[in-house]
Each structure stands twice: as structure tokens, then as C-alpha cells.
Amino acid sequence: GSVRGSLGVTAVGTSAIFGAISGASAATVATIGKVMVPAMRKAGYPETFTAGLITAVGAIDVIIPPSIPMIVYGAAAEESVARLYAAGVLPGLLIAGMLAIYVVYRAKREDFGKGEPFSWQRFSRSAGRSLWALGAPVIILGGIYGGVFSPTEAAAVACVYAALVTTFVFRELGWRDILEAAAATVMFTGQILIIVACAGVFAWLLTVNQVPAQITAWLQSFNIAPWMLLLAINILLLLVGCVLDPLSAILLLSPLLVPLVKAAGIDTVHFGIVVTVNLAIGLFHPPFGINIFVAQTVLGLKLETIYRGIIPFVIIYLIALGLITYIPDISLVGVRYLLAR
């Protein structure tokens, strides 16, 4: 509507909803960016602000379920994916809310992004067309939390649903496109499984040689408080996230870190969200965040513009990370209420 900065807030909200459909950060930057960047330029948003916002909002996708890194963490830590999904809802919405507030603040302070009057006719027309697409997150999350099917089964049902809707309702996908998408999925899954296999061997070697137990005993000898352990792990994950993709980082570090947090009495579901948020920041953190290069290549944004624009959003994510790390209920309240029986 007429709220100043409304286009920027729309970018945040759309990314959060897209995260409930996709779960892939780079796809969000490319898809949402193609729509929002031209509109924000036309509305007079500063180029650095636009570049930073679009690059950063994609990271919400790996926090709001369904999330690919959460699935991998669940497998690596032997934790319930449904519990992780339930725990990720509120942290994802918290980050989205903080980003939206910052967008409105910047727009009012710097006097850009004047909104347009709200139109019920325009809203109803757009909402009606989007209902079919919004069925995907309803199927995925509703099916999991309702106990209808497992996360794996939810993925299969959602894929069939998406293919049918895109083919017969939107008429944007042909049978050849479906086969190409299936082939691309097989290739992507194969890459992940190779990493999983290598990580499994690595985890086995660590376990056989009692490396996690030795590290746990060594840290316990220093009598480190849980908050200090979490701080050290956060710093480690932020550094690792700058050079490794989330899936590789989770598979590599989980065999080492999960025993440590268990010994410190930290809930592994809460820790899974902390890990996910850390590695989400790495997706757009300079110098090697994948979202930065997606924004540069797909959206035609300059690298130096992205680097300048991303700094405030990194700070917002770090503040949110601190809150999520040291207030476990932000994560665990979702587990208590969404999975209540």
C-alpha cells in the first residue's frame, strides 16, 4: 500500500513465502530479484540498498521450512526433520520482521520508496492467481505437521502437485521440461549423495578414533559454560560459512559439534537452528557468499555495489543470530505448539 518502503517490504515478504515453497536461497535471489530489482529501481530505491536487500533476503529461505540444510542436519545429527522444521518457523519470521522494519526505517529516513494506494481489485486478482502456487507450502507443512506423511513423502507429493499445476493451470511447463527438471534433480541429488557418502566415511573415522569424545573431554576439563561454547561455535560457523556451502559445512562439522553441544546440555534441535542461521549468513557474507555471485550474474548488479549494500543486512542477521542463540524458546516454542499431540 502507501507505506513508504512498501516495495522493499514486499521483497522481504515474498522471499519468506517463496522459502516455504523452494528452500533454495540462490533460487530466491534470482527469481525474486528479477521481479523486484527493476520495480525498485523505477521507484527510486538507491542501488546499494536494492542490491544489499535482494542479496540478503534469499538467506531466509534456508531458515523457513522446508529447508534443505535442515534435512541434511537432521540426517547428520540423527534429529527429527519435522522438529527442525517446526523450530525454524519463528526464527525465520523474526528475521523477516527485522528486515522489514529496517526497510521502512531507511525509506523514511532517506525519503525514497514512496508507496501506492492499496487496491482491493488488484489484490484479489493477484491473490486469486497465486492460490494454486500457495497450495505447495500448505501441502508440505500441513501434511508434515498434521501427521499425514513424512518430510520425504511431502516432497514427493509437492513435486507432483507443482508439475500438474504448472502444466495444466499456468501452462508454463511441457512434458519435456518436466523430464529436464527431473534429470537436473537427479544430477543435483547425486552431487549431494557423493558429499554425504564422503562425510559418512569421515564421521566413521572420527568416531572409531574417538575424536569427538576426546574433544568433549578436553573442553569439559576447562569447565566452559554453554554460552561460551555457543559463542565459539558461532564464530567458527561464520568463518566456515564464508568459504563452504551449507550442506558441505553441516556434513563436515556435525560429527564434531553435535557431541559437544549434547555434553553441554544444549538441545540439538535448537542447535540445528543456530547452525542453519549461521550458514545462511555465509550465503551472502563477503567475500564468497553464493548469493552475491548470483545477484551479480543473474541480476546484473555490480560486485562493489553489492558489497557496500550488504553490510547493514549482515548486522541485522548477526543481531537475530544472537537472539536465536541465547533465547532457545524462539526456536523451541514452535516444536511445542506445532507438534503438540
CSV table of C-alpha atoms in Angstrom, one decimal, residues 87-309:
chain,number,residue,atom,x,y,z
A,87,ALA,CA,11.7,-24.9,15.2
A,88,GLY,CA,12.6,-22.9,12.1
A,89,VAL,CA,9.3,-21.1,11.6
A,90,LEU,CA,9.6,-18.4,14.3
A,91,PRO,CA,13.3,-17.6,13.7
A,92,GLY,CA,12.6,-17.2,10.0
A,93,LEU,CA,9.7,-14.8,10.7
A,94,LEU,CA,11.8,-12.9,13.3
A,95,ILE,CA,14.5,-12.2,10.7
A,96,ALA,CA,11.9,-11.3,8.1
A,97,GLY,CA,10.3,-8.9,10.6
A,98,MET,CA,13.6,-7.3,11.5
A,99,LEU,CA,14.4,-6.8,7.8
A,100,ALA,CA,11.0,-5.3,7.1
A,101,ILE,CA,11.4,-2.8,10.0
A,102,TYR,CA,14.8,-1.8,8.7
A,103,VAL,CA,13.5,-1.3,5.2
A,104,VAL,CA,10.7,1.1,6.4
A,105,TYR,CA,13.2,2.9,8.6
A,106,ARG,CA,15.7,3.5,5.8
A,107,ALA,CA,13.0,4.5,3.4
A,108,LYS,CA,11.6,7.1,5.8
A,109,ARG,CA,15.0,8.4,6.8
A,110,GLU,CA,16.3,8.8,3.3
A,111,ASP,CA,12.9,9.7,1.7
A,112,PHE,CA,12.7,7.0,-1.0
A,113,GLY,CA,10.3,4.2,-2.0
A,114,LYS,CA,7.0,6.1,-1.9
A,115,GLY,CA,4.2,3.6,-1.9
A,116,GLU,CA,1.0,3.4,-4.0
A,117,PRO,CA,-2.6,3.4,-2.7
A,118,PHE,CA,-3.8,-0.1,-1.8
A,119,SER,CA,-6.3,-1.6,-4.3
A,120,TRP,CA,-8.6,-4.4,-3.3
A,121,GLN,CA,-9.3,-5.2,-7.0
A,122,ARG,CA,-5.6,-5.5,-7.8
A,123,PHE,CA,-5.0,-7.6,-4.6
A,124,SER,CA,-7.9,-10.0,-5.3
A,125,ARG,CA,-6.8,-10.5,-8.9
A,126,SER,CA,-3.2,-11.3,-7.8
A,127,ALA,CA,-4.3,-13.4,-4.8
A,128,GLY,CA,-6.6,-15.5,-6.9
A,129,ARG,CA,-3.9,-16.3,-9.4
A,130,SER,CA,-1.4,-17.2,-6.6
A,131,LEU,CA,-3.7,-19.6,-4.7
A,132,TRP,CA,-2.6,-22.5,-6.8
A,133,ALA,CA,1.1,-21.8,-6.1
A,134,LEU,CA,0.5,-21.3,-2.4
A,135,GLY,CA,-1.0,-24.8,-2.3
A,136,ALA,CA,2.6,-26.2,-2.3
A,137,PRO,CA,3.6,-25.0,1.2
A,138,VAL,CA,0.2,-25.9,2.5
A,139,ILE,CA,0.7,-29.5,1.3
A,140,ILE,CA,4.2,-29.7,2.6
A,141,LEU,CA,3.9,-28.1,6.0
A,142,GLY,CA,0.3,-29.1,6.6
A,143,GLY,CA,1.0,-32.7,5.7
A,144,ILE,CA,4.0,-32.9,7.9
A,145,TYR,CA,2.6,-31.2,11.0
A,146,GLY,CA,-0.8,-32.9,10.5
A,147,GLY,CA,0.9,-36.3,10.6
A,148,VAL,CA,-0.4,-37.2,7.1
A,149,PHE,CA,3.1,-38.0,5.7
A,150,SER,CA,6.8,-37.8,6.4
A,151,PRO,CA,9.0,-35.0,5.0
A,152,THR,CA,10.3,-37.2,2.2
A,153,GLU,CA,6.7,-38.1,1.2
A,154,ALA,CA,5.7,-34.5,1.4
A,155,ALA,CA,8.5,-33.6,-1.0
A,156,ALA,CA,7.2,-36.2,-3.5
A,157,VAL,CA,3.6,-35.1,-3.2
A,158,ALA,CA,4.6,-31.4,-3.6
A,159,CYS,CA,6.7,-32.2,-6.7
A,160,VAL,CA,3.7,-34.0,-8.4
A,161,TYR,CA,1.4,-31.1,-7.4
A,162,ALA,CA,3.8,-28.5,-8.7
A,163,ALA,CA,4.2,-30.3,-12.0
A,164,LEU,CA,0.5,-30.7,-12.5
A,165,VAL,CA,-0.3,-27.0,-11.6
A,166,THR,CA,2.5,-25.6,-13.7
A,167,THR,CA,1.5,-27.8,-16.7
A,168,PHE,CA,-2.3,-27.7,-16.7
A,169,VAL,CA,-3.2,-24.4,-14.7
A,170,PHE,CA,-0.4,-22.0,-15.6
A,171,ARG,CA,0.5,-23.8,-18.8
A,172,GLU,CA,4.2,-22.8,-18.4
A,173,LEU,CA,5.7,-26.3,-18.4
A,174,GLY,CA,5.7,-29.0,-21.0
A,175,TRP,CA,6.4,-32.7,-20.6
A,176,ARG,CA,9.9,-32.2,-22.0
A,177,ASP,CA,10.5,-29.5,-19.4
A,178,ILE,CA,9.4,-31.9,-16.6
A,179,LEU,CA,11.9,-34.5,-17.9
A,180,GLU,CA,14.7,-31.9,-18.0
A,181,ALA,CA,13.8,-30.8,-14.4
A,182,ALA,CA,13.8,-34.5,-13.2
A,183,ALA,CA,17.2,-35.0,-14.9
A,184,ALA,CA,18.6,-31.9,-13.2
A,185,THR,CA,17.2,-33.1,-9.9
A,186,VAL,CA,18.9,-36.4,-10.3
A,187,MET,CA,22.3,-34.7,-11.0
A,188,PHE,CA,21.9,-32.4,-8.0
A,189,THR,CA,20.9,-35.2,-5.7
A,190,GLY,CA,23.8,-37.3,-6.9
A,191,GLN,CA,26.2,-34.5,-6.0
A,192,ILE,CA,24.8,-34.2,-2.5
A,193,LEU,CA,24.9,-38.0,-2.0
A,194,ILE,CA,28.5,-38.1,-3.0
A,195,ILE,CA,29.2,-35.5,-0.3
A,196,VAL,CA,27.1,-37.4,2.1
A,197,ALA,CA,29.0,-40.7,1.4
A,198,CYS,CA,32.4,-39.0,1.9
A,199,ALA,CA,31.1,-37.2,5.1
A,200,GLY,CA,29.9,-40.6,6.4
A,201,VAL,CA,33.3,-42.1,6.0
A,202,PHE,CA,34.8,-39.0,7.7
A,203,ALA,CA,32.3,-39.3,10.6
A,204,TRP,CA,33.1,-43.0,10.9
A,205,LEU,CA,36.8,-42.3,11.1
A,206,LEU,CA,36.3,-39.7,13.8
A,207,THR,CA,34.0,-42.0,15.8
A,208,VAL,CA,36.4,-45.0,15.6
A,209,ASN,CA,39.3,-42.9,16.7
A,210,GLN,CA,37.1,-41.3,19.5
A,211,VAL,CA,37.9,-37.8,18.3
A,212,PRO,CA,34.6,-36.3,19.4
A,213,ALA,CA,34.8,-37.9,22.8
A,214,GLN,CA,38.4,-36.7,23.3
A,215,ILE,CA,37.4,-33.1,22.3
A,216,THR,CA,34.4,-33.2,24.6
A,217,ALA,CA,36.6,-34.4,27.5
A,218,TRP,CA,39.2,-31.7,26.7
A,219,LEU,CA,36.6,-28.9,26.7
A,220,GLN,CA,34.9,-30.2,29.8
A,221,SER,CA,38.3,-30.1,31.6
A,222,PHE,CA,38.2,-26.3,31.1
A,223,ASN,CA,34.7,-26.1,32.6
A,224,ILE,CA,33.4,-23.9,29.7
A,225,ALA,CA,29.9,-22.5,30.2
A,226,PRO,CA,27.3,-23.4,27.5
A,227,TRP,CA,27.0,-19.8,26.4
A,228,MET,CA,30.8,-19.6,25.8
A,229,LEU,CA,30.7,-22.8,23.8
A,230,LEU,CA,27.9,-21.5,21.6
A,231,LEU,CA,29.8,-18.2,21.1
A,232,ALA,CA,32.9,-20.1,19.9
A,233,ILE,CA,30.8,-22.3,17.6
A,234,ASN,CA,29.1,-19.3,16.2
A,235,ILE,CA,32.4,-17.7,15.3
A,236,LEU,CA,33.6,-21.0,13.8
A,237,LEU,CA,30.5,-21.4,11.7
A,238,LEU,CA,30.5,-17.8,10.5
A,239,LEU,CA,34.1,-18.3,9.3
A,240,VAL,CA,33.4,-21.7,7.7
A,241,GLY,CA,30.2,-20.3,6.0
A,242,CYS,CA,32.3,-17.8,4.1
A,243,VAL,CA,34.2,-20.5,2.3
A,244,LEU,CA,31.9,-23.6,2.3
A,245,ASP,CA,28.4,-24.1,1.2
A,246,PRO,CA,25.9,-25.0,4.0
A,247,LEU,CA,25.5,-28.7,3.0
A,248,SER,CA,29.2,-29.4,3.0
A,249,ALA,CA,29.8,-27.5,6.2
A,250,ILE,CA,27.0,-29.3,8.0
A,251,LEU,CA,28.2,-32.8,6.9
A,252,LEU,CA,31.8,-31.9,7.8
A,253,LEU,CA,31.2,-30.3,11.2
A,254,SER,CA,28.2,-32.1,12.6
A,255,PRO,CA,30.1,-35.2,13.8
A,256,LEU,CA,32.4,-32.9,15.8
A,257,LEU,CA,30.0,-30.3,17.1
A,258,VAL,CA,26.8,-32.3,17.9
A,259,PRO,CA,28.6,-34.4,20.7
A,260,LEU,CA,29.9,-31.2,22.2
A,261,VAL,CA,26.6,-29.5,22.5
A,262,LYS,CA,24.9,-32.7,23.8
A,263,ALA,CA,27.6,-32.9,26.5
A,264,ALA,CA,26.9,-29.2,27.4
A,265,GLY,CA,23.2,-29.9,27.7
A,266,ILE,CA,22.2,-27.9,24.7
A,267,ASP,CA,19.1,-29.0,22.8
A,268,THR,CA,20.1,-30.4,19.4
A,269,VAL,CA,17.0,-29.0,17.7
A,270,HIS,CA,17.8,-25.5,19.0
A,271,PHE,CA,21.4,-26.1,17.9
A,272,GLY,CA,20.3,-27.1,14.4
A,273,ILE,CA,18.6,-23.7,14.0
A,274,VAL,CA,21.7,-21.9,15.2
A,275,VAL,CA,23.8,-23.8,12.7
A,276,THR,CA,21.3,-23.1,9.9
A,277,VAL,CA,21.2,-19.3,10.7
A,278,ASN,CA,25.0,-19.2,10.8
A,279,LEU,CA,25.4,-20.8,7.4
A,280,ALA,CA,22.5,-18.8,6.0
A,281,ILE,CA,24.6,-15.7,6.8
A,282,GLY,CA,27.5,-17.3,4.9
A,283,LEU,CA,25.4,-17.4,1.8
A,284,PHE,CA,25.6,-13.6,1.4
A,285,HIS,CA,28.6,-12.7,3.5
A,286,PRO,CA,31.6,-11.3,1.6
A,287,PRO,CA,33.8,-12.3,0.0
A,288,PHE,CA,32.5,-15.7,-1.3
A,289,GLY,CA,28.7,-15.8,-0.5
A,290,ILE,CA,27.0,-17.6,-3.3
A,291,ASN,CA,24.1,-15.2,-3.3
A,292,ILE,CA,26.5,-12.4,-4.1
A,293,PHE,CA,27.6,-14.0,-7.3
A,294,VAL,CA,24.0,-15.0,-8.2
A,295,ALA,CA,23.0,-11.3,-7.8
A,296,GLN,CA,25.9,-10.2,-9.9
A,297,THR,CA,25.4,-12.7,-12.7
A,298,VAL,CA,21.7,-13.0,-13.0
A,299,LEU,CA,20.6,-9.5,-12.0
A,300,GLY,CA,23.5,-7.6,-13.5
A,301,LEU,CA,24.4,-5.9,-10.2
A,302,LYS,CA,28.0,-4.6,-9.7
A,303,LEU,CA,30.1,-6.5,-7.1
A,304,GLU,CA,31.2,-3.4,-5.3
A,305,THR,CA,27.6,-2.2,-5.1
A,306,ILE,CA,26.6,-5.4,-3.5
A,307,TYR,CA,29.4,-5.4,-1.0
A,308,ARG,CA,28.6,-1.8,0.1
A,309,GLY,CA,24.9,-2.6,0.3
